[in-house]
């Protein structure tokens, strides 16, 4: 049997080109992103790294519970081939990457890029002037403002929460510019990899365990409920967890991940695939917060492609009230003692 030269085969087949021949991709930061070919994907969740030559879906978890797959694994899964057949396919003349012709347009040249603001620049006025593309007659001031800082404590931007006729609306203020224009503060997400909320806390307590939450409000609540932990969060909701720079957790001995208790209903396609009746909720393990929590936990615990953190625990919020989170616990009068008792009562899953 002929020996397969795996390194040479991978070197000859750029993963972005291979994936792009099946999936339209667009450039996002340093990566490429498209709709996942392995599940019904309504928003792009399949990320491909040209630098690392790996791919991963941050929604369904392909290829294996949050780990990353290489070009051979992608072809095996996409064409239902075994390992040798996938290698033969990649090494044959029949394979012609279609990435250049079939992918979606890359990030447009006019797209806004974000970066660290210069020292001493004035802060924005934080007023919300547009909602759903329409200009508001009366701008809305934020009900809450959380500064997002760098490890040295310097401000990178803010997350603001606005009370609008539609309900609560979170927005990020970041420093950036479009080509040919001067940089300024504006509403817009940070370009990936995004900074975490609470970086200055990490720098101040380099030996403390870390607790991760979904949003600054929950991280601030966690600081009261678990005061011996450094409490940080990502921004932008459950599906945005992977767009952040988690390398800042490398070297920590313990990480606790506390997701929100989402209670979302599935799309029609997902409802049918899960065998759910109209109006039924997604299964707990398929809720966005739970999937994000497990995938982040896998990244933290993985000692090959991840952060190799020795102790990683995921909080089980199942059977708690709908949309319940750490901020609700604090609002209900919980303290550190009650929080620890609750966690010890079968609420922790260790990876």
mmCIF file of C-alpha atoms in Angstrom:
data_model
loop_
_atom_site.group_PDB
_atom_site.id
_atom_site.type_symbol
_atom_site.label_atom_id
_atom_site.label_comp_id
_atom_site.label_asym_id
_atom_site.label_seq_id
_atom_site.Cartn_x
_atom_site.Cartn_y
_atom_site.Cartn_z
ATOM 1 C CA UNK A 1 0.000 0.000 0.000
ATOM 2 C CA UNK A 2 1.331 3.389 -0.987
ATOM 3 C CA UNK A 3 2.395 5.622 1.893
ATOM 4 C CA UNK A 4 0.632 8.970 2.004
ATOM 5 C CA UNK A 5 2.840 12.006 2.527
ATOM 6 C CA UNK A 6 0.397 13.873 4.790
ATOM 7 C CA UNK A 7 2.477 17.045 5.323
ATOM 8 C CA UNK A 8 3.060 17.479 1.578
ATOM 9 C CA UNK A 9 -0.602 16.808 0.826
ATOM 10 C CA UNK A 10 -1.725 19.474 3.301
ATOM 11 C CA UNK A 11 0.867 21.933 2.037
ATOM 12 C CA UNK A 12 -0.418 21.470 -1.509
ATOM 13 C CA UNK A 13 -4.050 22.024 -0.514
ATOM 14 C CA UNK A 14 -4.751 25.339 1.174
ATOM 15 C CA UNK A 15 -7.729 24.807 3.451
ATOM 16 C CA UNK A 16 -9.325 28.141 2.542
ATOM 17 C CA UNK A 17 -9.297 27.166 -1.140
ATOM 18 C CA UNK A 18 -10.631 23.686 -0.443
ATOM 19 C CA UNK A 19 -13.424 24.803 1.884
ATOM 20 C CA UNK A 20 -14.158 27.709 -0.435
ATOM 21 C CA UNK A 21 -14.797 25.303 -3.309
ATOM 22 C CA UNK A 22 -17.787 24.000 -1.370
ATOM 23 C CA UNK A 23 -18.774 26.946 0.822
ATOM 24 C CA UNK A 24 -18.881 30.644 -0.149
ATOM 25 C CA UNK A 25 -16.527 32.394 2.267
ATOM 26 C CA UNK A 26 -15.874 35.986 3.189
ATOM 27 C CA UNK A 27 -12.897 37.531 4.955
ATOM 28 C CA UNK A 28 -13.460 38.563 8.547
ATOM 29 C CA UNK A 29 -10.441 39.897 10.355
ATOM 30 C CA UNK A 30 -7.651 37.347 9.964
ATOM 31 C CA UNK A 31 -10.050 34.466 9.208
ATOM 32 C CA UNK A 32 -12.648 33.427 6.646
ATOM 33 C CA UNK A 33 -16.252 32.661 7.529
ATOM 34 C CA UNK A 34 -19.245 31.072 5.809
ATOM 35 C CA UNK A 35 -22.391 29.027 6.407
ATOM 36 C CA UNK A 36 -21.607 25.635 7.913
ATOM 37 C CA UNK A 37 -22.125 22.764 5.404
ATOM 38 C CA UNK A 38 -22.762 20.263 8.200
ATOM 39 C CA UNK A 39 -25.960 21.684 9.687
ATOM 40 C CA UNK A 40 -28.753 24.117 8.827
ATOM 41 C CA UNK A 41 -26.922 27.390 9.330
ATOM 42 C CA UNK A 42 -28.777 30.681 9.034
ATOM 43 C CA UNK A 43 -25.888 32.916 10.107
ATOM 44 C CA UNK A 44 -22.223 32.281 9.214
ATOM 45 C CA UNK A 45 -20.672 30.127 11.949
ATOM 46 C CA UNK A 46 -18.048 28.132 10.013
ATOM 47 C CA UNK A 47 -14.609 29.692 10.515
ATOM 48 C CA UNK A 48 -11.496 28.844 8.524
ATOM 49 C CA UNK A 49 -7.990 29.921 9.517
ATOM 50 C CA UNK A 50 -5.513 30.245 6.675
ATOM 51 C CA UNK A 51 -2.669 30.803 9.128
ATOM 52 C CA UNK A 52 -3.326 27.645 11.146
ATOM 53 C CA UNK A 53 -4.888 25.656 8.275
ATOM 54 C CA UNK A 54 -7.823 24.545 10.411
ATOM 55 C CA UNK A 55 -11.606 24.920 10.307
ATOM 56 C CA UNK A 56 -14.365 24.752 12.896
ATOM 57 C CA UNK A 57 -18.083 25.390 13.229
ATOM 58 C CA UNK A 58 -18.892 27.383 16.343
ATOM 59 C CA UNK A 59 -22.554 26.433 16.157
ATOM 60 C CA UNK A 60 -22.746 22.642 15.651
ATOM 61 C CA UNK A 61 -19.214 22.008 16.937
ATOM 62 C CA UNK A 62 -17.830 20.276 13.823
ATOM 63 C CA UNK A 63 -15.633 18.312 13.664
ATOM 64 C CA UNK A 64 -15.686 17.002 17.224
ATOM 65 C CA UNK A 65 -17.192 18.909 20.114
ATOM 66 C CA UNK A 66 -15.362 22.156 19.525
ATOM 67 C CA UNK A 67 -11.990 20.844 18.313
ATOM 68 C CA UNK A 68 -10.629 22.089 14.988
ATOM 69 C CA UNK A 69 -10.428 20.037 11.762
ATOM 70 C CA UNK A 70 -7.822 20.053 9.007
ATOM 71 C CA UNK A 71 -8.297 19.930 5.239
ATOM 72 C CA UNK A 72 -8.396 16.128 5.131
ATOM 73 C CA UNK A 73 -11.073 15.913 7.823
ATOM 74 C CA UNK A 74 -13.150 18.483 5.965
ATOM 75 C CA UNK A 75 -13.068 16.514 2.692
ATOM 76 C CA UNK A 76 -13.835 13.273 4.551
ATOM 77 C CA UNK A 77 -16.918 14.807 6.143
ATOM 78 C CA UNK A 78 -18.111 16.829 3.150
ATOM 79 C CA UNK A 79 -17.815 13.991 0.597
ATOM 80 C CA UNK A 80 -18.436 11.053 2.982
ATOM 81 C CA UNK A 81 -15.040 9.522 2.225
ATOM 82 C CA UNK A 82 -12.699 7.490 4.378
ATOM 83 C CA UNK A 83 -9.237 8.808 5.163
ATOM 84 C CA UNK A 84 -7.402 7.280 2.176
ATOM 85 C CA UNK A 85 -10.144 8.196 -0.298
ATOM 86 C CA UNK A 86 -10.090 11.805 0.949
ATOM 87 C CA UNK A 87 -6.314 11.921 0.500
ATOM 88 C CA UNK A 88 -6.645 10.473 -3.003
ATOM 89 C CA UNK A 89 -9.258 13.086 -3.814
ATOM 90 C CA UNK A 90 -7.050 15.933 -2.600
ATOM 91 C CA UNK A 91 -4.096 14.569 -4.563
ATOM 92 C CA UNK A 92 -5.974 13.920 -7.795
ATOM 93 C CA UNK A 93 -6.382 16.113 -10.838
ATOM 94 C CA UNK A 94 -10.174 16.053 -10.398
ATOM 95 C CA UNK A 95 -9.910 18.420 -7.446
ATOM 96 C CA UNK A 96 -9.867 22.027 -8.592
ATOM 97 C CA UNK A 97 -10.263 24.652 -5.850
ATOM 98 C CA UNK A 98 -13.048 27.047 -6.732
ATOM 99 C CA UNK A 99 -12.483 29.457 -3.879
ATOM 100 C CA UNK A 100 -11.618 32.508 -5.957
ATOM 101 C CA UNK A 101 -14.679 32.136 -8.175
ATOM 102 C CA UNK A 102 -17.295 30.895 -5.695
ATOM 103 C CA UNK A 103 -16.683 32.654 -2.396
ATOM 104 C CA UNK A 104 -18.547 35.717 -1.274
ATOM 105 C CA UNK A 105 -16.819 39.074 -1.517
ATOM 106 C CA UNK A 106 -14.091 39.688 1.030
ATOM 107 C CA UNK A 107 -14.454 42.406 3.617
ATOM 108 C CA UNK A 108 -15.017 45.510 1.435
ATOM 109 C CA UNK A 109 -12.239 48.046 1.218
ATOM 110 C CA UNK A 110 -14.640 50.618 2.665
ATOM 111 C CA UNK A 111 -15.254 48.531 5.814
ATOM 112 C CA UNK A 112 -14.455 50.150 9.116
ATOM 113 C CA UNK A 113 -11.374 48.884 10.924
ATOM 114 C CA UNK A 114 -11.029 49.234 14.680
ATOM 115 C CA UNK A 115 -7.883 49.751 16.725
ATOM 116 C CA UNK A 116 -6.676 51.077 20.060
ATOM 117 C CA UNK A 117 -7.528 54.775 20.563
ATOM 118 C CA UNK A 118 -4.716 57.253 21.197
ATOM 119 C CA UNK A 119 -4.072 58.331 24.770
ATOM 120 C CA UNK A 120 -6.009 61.370 25.922
ATOM 121 C CA UNK A 121 -8.721 61.278 23.256
ATOM 122 C CA UNK A 122 -12.128 62.508 24.430
ATOM 123 C CA UNK A 123 -14.899 59.956 24.993
ATOM 124 C CA UNK A 124 -18.019 59.944 22.758
ATOM 125 C CA UNK A 125 -21.408 61.318 23.838
ATOM 126 C CA UNK A 126 -22.848 57.738 23.841
ATOM 127 C CA UNK A 127 -26.209 58.846 22.389
ATOM 128 C CA UNK A 128 -28.189 56.316 20.368
ATOM 129 C CA UNK A 129 -29.389 58.214 17.293
ATOM 130 C CA UNK A 130 -30.574 55.414 15.012
ATOM 131 C CA UNK A 131 -32.685 52.307 15.632
ATOM 132 C CA UNK A 132 -33.452 49.734 12.939
ATOM 133 C CA UNK A 133 -31.959 52.090 10.361
ATOM 134 C CA UNK A 134 -34.271 54.969 11.234
ATOM 135 C CA UNK A 135 -33.185 58.188 12.861
ATOM 136 C CA UNK A 136 -34.683 58.744 16.301
ATOM 137 C CA UNK A 137 -36.442 62.045 16.869
ATOM 138 C CA UNK A 138 -34.929 62.184 20.340
ATOM 139 C CA UNK A 139 -31.551 60.486 20.856
ATOM 140 C CA UNK A 140 -31.447 58.005 23.741
ATOM 141 C CA UNK A 141 -28.803 58.141 26.463
ATOM 142 C CA UNK A 142 -27.498 54.797 27.752
ATOM 143 C CA UNK A 143 -28.954 53.283 30.900
ATOM 144 C CA UNK A 144 -25.654 51.489 31.607
ATOM 145 C CA UNK A 145 -22.072 51.948 30.430
ATOM 146 C CA UNK A 146 -19.251 49.431 30.856
ATOM 147 C CA UNK A 147 -15.705 50.437 29.851
ATOM 148 C CA UNK A 148 -13.772 47.800 27.931
ATOM 149 C CA UNK A 149 -10.126 48.212 28.794
ATOM 150 C CA UNK A 150 -6.793 46.778 27.801
ATOM 151 C CA UNK A 151 -4.598 44.814 30.216
ATOM 152 C CA UNK A 152 -2.933 48.067 31.257
ATOM 153 C CA UNK A 153 -6.297 49.644 32.132
ATOM 154 C CA UNK A 154 -6.436 51.982 29.127
ATOM 155 C CA UNK A 155 -9.879 52.294 27.541
ATOM 156 C CA UNK A 156 -10.452 50.456 24.258
ATOM 157 C CA UNK A 157 -14.181 51.185 24.023
ATOM 158 C CA UNK A 158 -17.454 50.730 25.853
ATOM 159 C CA UNK A 159 -20.501 48.521 25.908
ATOM 160 C CA UNK A 160 -23.678 50.559 26.437
ATOM 161 C CA UNK A 161 -27.187 49.329 27.133
ATOM 162 C CA UNK A 162 -30.092 51.449 25.928
ATOM 163 C CA UNK A 163 -33.742 51.284 26.967
ATOM 164 C CA UNK A 164 -35.644 51.663 23.683
ATOM 165 C CA UNK A 165 -39.237 51.146 22.504
ATOM 166 C CA UNK A 166 -38.034 47.723 21.320
ATOM 167 C CA UNK A 167 -36.603 46.868 24.718
ATOM 168 C CA UNK A 168 -33.004 46.621 25.863
ATOM 169 C CA UNK A 169 -30.486 47.260 23.090
ATOM 170 C CA UNK A 170 -26.745 46.701 23.719
ATOM 171 C CA UNK A 171 -24.242 48.590 21.575
ATOM 172 C CA UNK A 172 -20.447 48.730 21.398
ATOM 173 C CA UNK A 173 -18.584 52.012 20.975
ATOM 174 C CA UNK A 174 -15.181 51.493 19.381
ATOM 175 C CA UNK A 175 -12.389 53.622 17.891
ATOM 176 C CA UNK A 176 -11.879 53.116 14.182
ATOM 177 C CA UNK A 177 -12.007 54.469 10.672
ATOM 178 C CA UNK A 178 -12.904 53.661 7.110
ATOM 179 C CA UNK A 179 -10.144 54.072 4.490
ATOM 180 C CA UNK A 180 -9.457 57.695 3.683
ATOM 181 C CA UNK A 181 -11.248 59.062 6.734
ATOM 182 C CA UNK A 182 -10.013 60.155 10.133
ATOM 183 C CA UNK A 183 -10.524 57.754 13.045
ATOM 184 C CA UNK A 184 -13.274 58.521 15.536
ATOM 185 C CA UNK A 185 -15.577 56.943 18.077
ATOM 186 C CA UNK A 186 -18.599 55.206 16.547
ATOM 187 C CA UNK A 187 -21.043 52.419 17.293
ATOM 188 C CA UNK A 188 -19.581 49.226 15.931
ATOM 189 C CA UNK A 189 -18.136 45.938 17.115
ATOM 190 C CA UNK A 190 -14.402 45.521 17.523
ATOM 191 C CA UNK A 191 -12.754 43.679 14.653
ATOM 192 C CA UNK A 192 -11.796 40.108 15.657
ATOM 193 C CA UNK A 193 -10.105 39.089 17.789
ATOM 194 C CA UNK A 194 -12.201 41.233 20.130
ATOM 195 C CA UNK A 195 -11.025 42.180 23.633
ATOM 196 C CA UNK A 196 -12.710 40.645 26.651
ATOM 197 C CA UNK A 197 -14.424 42.757 29.276
ATOM 198 C CA UNK A 198 -12.328 42.737 32.456
ATOM 199 C CA UNK A 199 -8.807 42.499 31.055
ATOM 200 C CA UNK A 200 -7.462 44.871 33.697
ATOM 201 C CA UNK A 201 -8.793 42.478 36.362
ATOM 202 C CA UNK A 202 -6.788 39.651 34.835
ATOM 203 C CA UNK A 203 -3.633 41.737 34.903
ATOM 204 C CA UNK A 204 -4.189 42.767 38.536
ATOM 205 C CA UNK A 205 -4.661 39.164 39.760
ATOM 206 C CA UNK A 206 -2.403 36.919 37.664
ATOM 207 C CA UNK A 207 -2.731 33.882 39.958
ATOM 208 C CA UNK A 208 -6.477 33.954 40.600
ATOM 209 C CA UNK A 209 -8.980 31.524 39.050
ATOM 210 C CA UNK A 210 -11.152 32.996 36.296
ATOM 211 C CA UNK A 211 -14.935 33.001 35.893
ATOM 212 C CA UNK A 212 -16.327 33.755 32.438
ATOM 213 C CA UNK A 213 -19.787 35.211 31.810
ATOM 214 C CA UNK A 214 -21.874 36.291 28.828
ATOM 215 C CA UNK A 215 -21.800 40.083 29.087
ATOM 216 C CA UNK A 216 -20.358 42.762 31.405
ATOM 217 C CA UNK A 217 -23.443 42.990 33.650
ATOM 218 C CA UNK A 218 -23.099 39.293 34.550
ATOM 219 C CA UNK A 219 -19.339 39.593 35.052
ATOM 220 C CA UNK A 220 -19.852 42.467 37.489
ATOM 221 C CA UNK A 221 -22.437 40.385 39.359
ATOM 222 C CA UNK A 222 -19.980 37.501 39.432
ATOM 223 C CA UNK A 223 -17.438 39.710 41.190
ATOM 224 C CA UNK A 224 -19.843 39.866 44.164
ATOM 225 C CA UNK A 225 -21.012 36.241 43.986
ATOM 226 C CA UNK A 226 -17.522 34.739 43.495
ATOM 227 C CA UNK A 227 -15.111 37.370 44.845
ATOM 228 C CA UNK A 228 -12.047 35.112 44.788
ATOM 229 C CA UNK A 229 -12.445 34.707 41.009
ATOM 230 C CA UNK A 230 -11.401 37.193 38.349
ATOM 231 C CA UNK A 231 -14.689 37.738 36.512
ATOM 232 C CA UNK A 232 -14.573 38.528 32.801
ATOM 233 C CA UNK A 233 -16.960 38.295 29.865
ATOM 234 C CA UNK A 234 -17.220 38.374 26.136
ATOM 235 C CA UNK A 235 -19.556 40.748 24.275
ATOM 236 C CA UNK A 236 -22.084 40.414 21.474
ATOM 237 C CA UNK A 237 -24.147 37.463 22.693
ATOM 238 C CA UNK A 238 -23.674 33.707 22.856
ATOM 239 C CA UNK A 239 -22.828 33.240 19.179
ATOM 240 C CA UNK A 240 -19.975 35.750 19.346
ATOM 241 C CA UNK A 241 -17.853 34.014 21.991
ATOM 242 C CA UNK A 242 -15.356 32.685 19.419
ATOM 243 C CA UNK A 243 -14.641 36.147 18.012
ATOM 244 C CA UNK A 244 -12.671 37.135 21.121
ATOM 245 C CA UNK A 245 -9.041 36.756 22.152
ATOM 246 C CA UNK A 246 -8.991 33.958 24.750
ATOM 247 C CA UNK A 247 -5.214 33.608 24.745
ATOM 248 C CA UNK A 248 -5.169 35.962 27.758
ATOM 249 C CA UNK A 249 -6.384 33.005 29.866
ATOM 250 C CA UNK A 250 -3.384 30.863 28.999
ATOM 251 C CA UNK A 251 -1.449 29.859 32.098
ATOM 252 C CA UNK A 252 -4.419 30.046 34.494
ATOM 253 C CA UNK A 253 -4.962 27.025 36.702
ATOM 254 C CA UNK A 254 -8.757 27.140 36.844
ATOM 255 C CA UNK A 255 -11.601 28.517 34.702
ATOM 256 C CA UNK A 256 -15.311 28.500 35.524
ATOM 257 C CA UNK A 257 -17.801 29.208 32.712
ATOM 258 C CA UNK A 258 -21.266 30.455 33.731
ATOM 259 C CA UNK A 259 -23.629 30.698 30.726
ATOM 260 C CA UNK A 260 -27.068 32.313 30.611
ATOM 261 C CA UNK A 261 -30.173 30.132 30.739
ATOM 262 C CA UNK A 262 -31.419 30.772 27.203
ATOM 263 C CA UNK A 263 -34.957 29.727 26.356
ATOM 264 C CA UNK A 264 -35.018 30.158 22.587
ATOM 265 C CA UNK A 265 -37.430 28.595 20.148
ATOM 266 C CA UNK A 266 -35.887 26.909 17.085
ATOM 267 C CA UNK A 267 -36.273 27.878 13.461
ATOM 268 C CA UNK A 268 -38.779 25.808 11.511
ATOM 269 C CA UNK A 269 -36.012 23.688 9.982
ATOM 270 C CA UNK A 270 -34.446 22.990 13.373
ATOM 271 C CA UNK A 271 -37.825 22.300 14.931
ATOM 272 C CA UNK A 272 -38.469 19.550 12.383
ATOM 273 C CA UNK A 273 -34.950 18.107 12.694
ATOM 274 C CA UNK A 274 -35.266 17.924 16.491
ATOM 275 C CA UNK A 275 -38.770 16.456 16.268
ATOM 276 C CA UNK A 276 -40.264 19.326 18.281
ATOM 277 C CA UNK A 277 -43.860 20.488 18.241
ATOM 278 C CA UNK A 278 -44.674 24.088 17.230
ATOM 279 C CA UNK A 279 -43.862 26.421 20.106
ATOM 280 C CA UNK A 280 -41.511 24.008 21.867
ATOM 281 C CA UNK A 281 -38.115 25.280 22.959
ATOM 282 C CA UNK A 282 -34.773 24.038 21.753
ATOM 283 C CA UNK A 283 -33.349 21.265 23.938
ATOM 284 C CA UNK A 284 -31.263 22.659 26.779
ATOM 285 C CA UNK A 285 -27.995 21.368 25.334
ATOM 286 C CA UNK A 286 -28.777 23.056 21.986
ATOM 287 C CA UNK A 287 -29.563 26.471 23.451
ATOM 288 C CA UNK A 288 -27.041 29.121 22.276
ATOM 289 C CA UNK A 289 -25.655 29.835 25.735
ATOM 290 C CA UNK A 290 -25.084 26.171 26.515
ATOM 291 C CA UNK A 291 -23.407 25.491 23.185
ATOM 292 C CA UNK A 292 -21.179 28.537 23.594
ATOM 293 C CA UNK A 293 -20.287 27.491 27.130
ATOM 294 C CA UNK A 294 -19.363 23.936 26.128
ATOM 295 C CA UNK A 295 -17.341 25.056 23.130
ATOM 296 C CA UNK A 296 -15.439 27.603 25.200
ATOM 297 C CA UNK A 297 -14.877 24.969 27.888
ATOM 298 C CA UNK A 298 -13.446 22.621 25.261
ATOM 299 C CA UNK A 299 -11.118 25.361 24.029
ATOM 300 C CA UNK A 300 -9.915 26.020 27.575
ATOM 301 C CA UNK A 301 -9.398 22.340 28.408
ATOM 302 C CA UNK A 302 -7.835 21.230 25.114
ATOM 303 C CA UNK A 303 -4.118 20.648 25.634
ATOM 304 C CA UNK A 304 -3.303 20.376 21.910
ATOM 305 C CA UNK A 305 -5.141 23.154 20.078
ATOM 306 C CA UNK A 306 -6.518 24.976 23.116
ATOM 307 C CA UNK A 307 -5.338 26.708 26.263
ATOM 308 C CA UNK A 308 -4.434 23.592 28.303
ATOM 309 C CA UNK A 309 -6.029 24.919 31.496
ATOM 310 C CA UNK A 310 -5.849 22.153 34.156
ATOM 311 C CA UNK A 311 -9.281 22.662 35.742
ATOM 312 C CA UNK A 312 -12.238 23.750 33.609
ATOM 313 C CA UNK A 313 -15.772 23.708 34.988
ATOM 314 C CA UNK A 314 -19.064 24.529 33.265
ATOM 315 C CA UNK A 315 -22.048 25.729 35.303
ATOM 316 C CA UNK A 316 -25.339 23.882 34.675
ATOM 317 C CA UNK A 317 -28.178 26.432 34.705
ATOM 318 C CA UNK A 318 -30.853 23.995 33.545
ATOM 319 C CA UNK A 319 -34.162 24.197 35.447
ATOM 320 C CA UNK A 320 -33.450 27.755 36.516
ATOM 321 C CA UNK A 321 -36.008 30.427 35.502
ATOM 322 C CA UNK A 322 -36.141 31.426 31.810
ATOM 323 C CA UNK A 323 -33.320 33.824 30.776
ATOM 324 C CA UNK A 324 -31.834 33.520 34.282
ATOM 325 C CA UNK A 325 -28.197 34.543 34.739
ATOM 326 C CA UNK A 326 -25.684 35.650 37.375
ATOM 327 C CA UNK A 327 -27.100 39.180 37.471
ATOM 328 C CA UNK A 328 -30.508 37.725 38.388
ATOM 329 C CA UNK A 329 -28.919 35.756 41.213
ATOM 330 C CA UNK A 330 -27.408 38.938 42.621
ATOM 331 C CA UNK A 331 -30.720 40.772 42.192
ATOM 332 C CA UNK A 332 -32.441 37.977 44.141
ATOM 333 C CA UNK A 333 -30.128 38.580 47.076
ATOM 334 C CA UNK A 334 -27.619 35.797 46.591
ATOM 335 C CA UNK A 335 -24.250 36.151 48.299
ATOM 336 C CA UNK A 336 -21.019 34.184 47.991
ATOM 337 C CA UNK A 337 -22.124 31.507 50.475
ATOM 338 C CA UNK A 338 -25.406 30.811 48.678
ATOM 339 C CA UNK A 339 -23.680 30.824 45.304
ATOM 340 C CA UNK A 340 -21.109 28.251 46.429
ATOM 341 C CA UNK A 341 -23.809 26.041 47.976
ATOM 342 C CA UNK A 342 -25.796 26.191 44.737
ATOM 343 C CA UNK A 343 -22.754 25.335 42.625
ATOM 344 C CA UNK A 344 -21.856 22.388 44.835
ATOM 345 C CA UNK A 345 -25.386 20.964 44.576
ATOM 346 C CA UNK A 346 -24.692 19.196 41.305
ATOM 347 C CA UNK A 347 -24.306 22.347 39.214
ATOM 348 C CA UNK A 348 -20.734 21.850 38.023
ATOM 349 C CA UNK A 349 -19.491 19.784 35.093
ATOM 350 C CA UNK A 350 -15.737 19.287 35.015
ATOM 351 C CA UNK A 351 -13.995 18.780 31.670
#
